[in-house]
C-alpha positions as CSV (number, residue, x, y, z in Angstrom):
1,M,0.0,0.0,0.0
2,E,2.9,2.3,0.8
3,K,4.3,1.8,-2.7
4,K,1.0,2.7,-4.3
5,Q,0.9,5.9,-2.3
6,T,4.5,6.7,-3.4
7,I,3.5,6.1,-7.0
8,K,0.5,8.4,-6.6
9,Q,2.7,11.1,-5.1
10,Y,5.0,10.9,-8.1
11,C,2.1,10.9,-10.5
12,H,0.8,14.1,-8.8
13,Q,4.3,15.7,-8.9
14,F,4.7,14.9,-12.6
15,R,1.1,15.7,-13.4
16,L,0.3,12.2,-14.7
17,G,-3.5,12.4,-13.9
18,G,-4.4,9.4,-16.0
19,I,-2.1,7.0,-14.2
20,Y,-2.9,8.6,-10.8
21,N,-6.6,7.9,-11.3
22,Q,-6.2,4.4,-12.6
23,I,-3.2,3.0,-10.7
24,D,-5.2,0.7,-8.4
25,Q,-7.0,-0.9,-11.4
26,L,-3.8,-1.2,-13.4
27,V,-1.9,-2.9,-10.6
28,S,-4.8,-5.3,-9.9
29,A,-5.1,-6.2,-13.6
30,A,-1.3,-6.7,-13.8
31,E,-1.3,-8.9,-10.8
32,A,-4.2,-11.0,-12.0
33,A,-2.8,-11.4,-15.5
34,G,0.8,-11.9,-14.4
35,I,2.0,-9.6,-17.1
36,G,5.7,-8.6,-17.5
37,Y,7.3,-5.3,-16.7
38,L,7.3,-4.0,-20.3
39,E,3.6,-4.8,-20.8
40,Y,2.8,-3.2,-17.5
41,T,4.8,-0.1,-18.5
42,V,3.0,0.1,-21.8
43,N,-0.4,-0.1,-20.1
44,L,0.6,2.7,-17.7
45,L,1.7,5.0,-20.5
46,K,-1.3,4.1,-22.7
47,T,-3.6,5.0,-19.8
48,E,-1.9,8.4,-19.5
49,A,-2.0,9.0,-23.2
50,V,-5.8,8.2,-23.4
51,H,-6.4,10.5,-20.4
52,R,-4.4,13.4,-22.0
53,D,-6.1,12.9,-25.4
54,Y,-9.5,13.1,-23.7
55,N,-8.6,16.2,-21.7
56,D,-7.1,17.9,-24.8
57,T,-10.3,17.2,-26.8
58,Q,-12.5,18.5,-24.0
59,K,-10.4,21.7,-23.8
60,R,-10.6,22.2,-27.6
61,L,-14.4,21.6,-27.6
62,K,-14.8,24.3,-24.9
63,T,-12.5,26.8,-26.7
64,A,-14.4,26.2,-29.9
65,Q,-17.6,27.7,-28.3
66,L,-19.9,25.4,-30.2
67,P,-23.6,25.7,-29.9
68,R,-25.5,22.9,-28.1
69,S,-26.8,21.4,-31.3
70,S,-23.6,20.4,-33.0
71,D,-24.0,16.7,-33.3
72,L,-24.3,15.8,-37.0
73,N,-25.6,12.4,-36.1
74,L,-28.9,14.2,-35.4
75,F,-28.8,16.2,-38.6
76,Q,-31.7,15.2,-41.0
77,C,-30.9,15.3,-44.6
78,K,-34.0,16.4,-46.4
79,N,-34.7,16.5,-50.1
80,D,-35.5,20.3,-50.0
81,S,-32.3,21.1,-48.2
82,G,-30.2,20.1,-51.2
83,L,-27.8,18.0,-49.0
84,S,-27.8,14.2,-49.5
85,K,-26.6,11.8,-46.8
86,A,-23.7,10.8,-49.1
87,R,-22.6,14.5,-49.4
88,L,-22.9,15.0,-45.7
89,N,-20.7,11.9,-45.0
90,Q,-18.2,13.3,-47.6
91,L,-18.1,16.6,-45.8
92,R,-17.6,14.9,-42.5
93,E,-14.4,13.2,-43.8
94,L,-12.9,16.7,-43.7
95,N,-10.8,16.2,-46.9
96,W,-11.8,19.7,-47.8
97,L,-10.1,21.0,-44.7
98,D,-6.9,19.1,-45.4
99,Q,-7.0,20.5,-49.0
100,V,-7.5,24.0,-47.6
101,Y,-10.9,24.6,-49.2
102,N,-13.4,27.1,-47.9
103,I,-17.1,26.2,-47.7
104,L,-19.9,28.7,-47.8
105,L,-23.3,27.5,-46.7
106,T,-26.2,29.5,-48.0
107,G,-30.0,29.1,-48.0
108,P,-33.1,30.4,-46.3
109,S,-33.5,30.6,-42.6
110,G,-34.2,27.4,-40.7
111,T,-32.6,24.9,-43.1
112,G,-29.9,23.8,-40.7
113,K,-26.9,25.8,-42.0
114,S,-25.7,26.7,-38.5
115,M,-26.2,23.2,-37.2
116,L,-24.3,21.7,-40.2
117,A,-21.4,24.2,-39.7
118,A,-21.3,23.6,-36.0
119,G,-21.3,19.8,-36.6
120,L,-18.4,20.0,-39.1
121,C,-16.5,22.2,-36.6
122,A,-17.2,19.6,-33.8
123,D,-16.0,16.8,-36.1
124,A,-12.8,18.7,-36.8
125,V,-12.2,19.3,-33.1
126,Q,-12.8,15.5,-32.4
127,K,-10.2,14.7,-35.1
128,G,-7.5,17.0,-33.5
129,Y,-7.9,20.2,-35.5
130,K,-7.9,23.6,-33.9
131,A,-11.4,24.7,-34.9
132,Y,-13.6,27.5,-33.7
133,F,-17.2,28.6,-34.0
134,R,-17.7,32.3,-33.9
135,D,-20.4,34.7,-35.1
136,M,-19.7,37.7,-37.4
137,E,-20.5,40.3,-34.7
138,G,-18.1,38.7,-32.2
139,L,-15.3,38.6,-34.8
140,I,-15.8,42.3,-35.7
141,N,-15.8,43.3,-32.0
142,M,-12.6,41.2,-31.5
143,F,-11.0,43.0,-34.5
144,K,-11.9,46.4,-33.1
145,M,-10.6,45.6,-29.6
146,K,-7.5,43.5,-30.3
147,D,-5.2,46.5,-29.9
148,F,-6.8,47.6,-26.6
149,S,-7.8,44.5,-24.8
150,A,-5.6,41.6,-23.7
151,S,-8.4,39.0,-24.1
152,A,-9.2,40.2,-27.6
153,K,-5.5,40.0,-28.5
154,I,-5.3,36.4,-27.2
155,E,-8.5,35.5,-29.1
156,Y,-7.0,37.1,-32.3
157,K,-3.7,35.0,-31.9
158,R,-5.7,31.9,-31.2
159,L,-7.9,32.4,-34.3
160,S,-4.8,33.2,-36.5
161,K,-3.4,29.7,-35.7
162,A,-6.7,27.9,-36.4
163,H,-7.2,25.2,-38.9
164,L,-10.9,26.1,-39.2
165,I,-13.0,29.1,-38.3
166,V,-16.7,28.8,-38.7
167,I,-18.3,32.2,-39.1
168,D,-22.0,32.0,-38.3
169,D,-24.5,34.6,-39.6
170,L,-22.0,36.1,-42.0
171,M,-23.4,39.5,-43.2
172,S,-26.6,39.3,-41.2
173,F,-26.0,42.7,-39.6
174,P,-24.7,45.9,-41.1
175,I,-20.9,46.5,-40.9
176,E,-19.1,49.7,-41.3
177,K,-16.9,49.9,-44.5
178,N,-13.6,50.1,-42.7
179,H,-14.4,47.1,-40.5
180,A,-15.5,45.1,-43.5
181,V,-12.2,45.9,-45.2
182,S,-10.2,44.8,-42.2
183,F,-12.2,41.7,-41.9
184,F,-11.9,40.5,-45.5
């Protein structure tokens, strides 16, 4: 028991949260299976890697600021929307993102453009991309404030390193000419 406590202290010191939380189960499984040192070490490191990947994904999802309805598994492809199930699956593969293509979703209100865009953004985050969901008004305000506000400057730097920025409600409110020029 004292050795497990020592291991937990080292895990805390080295910030190995995955191993720290799972050490009891890992030791019990290793003892029951009679595995060797190398396999046990691999299991320890694999546990930590899974834990860190999960935490990293959760952090990116939070930073992306996705709306609640961003699960494309719930998206219904209708004949009148002009998007087939096959095309949706093709978009979800994110090849367009790897090939640095832009996508512009247009159509009447209520057809699911925002949900589709948010879902593609969520898929990108899940696959490890730096993807962000912002509305046009928030972006314009950030551009105005980036020279005066530390938080706006941080947001500007974050977005400048993004793989994907989803801009919701593009051109849905009037923009002054000088702000439009700086945006585009």
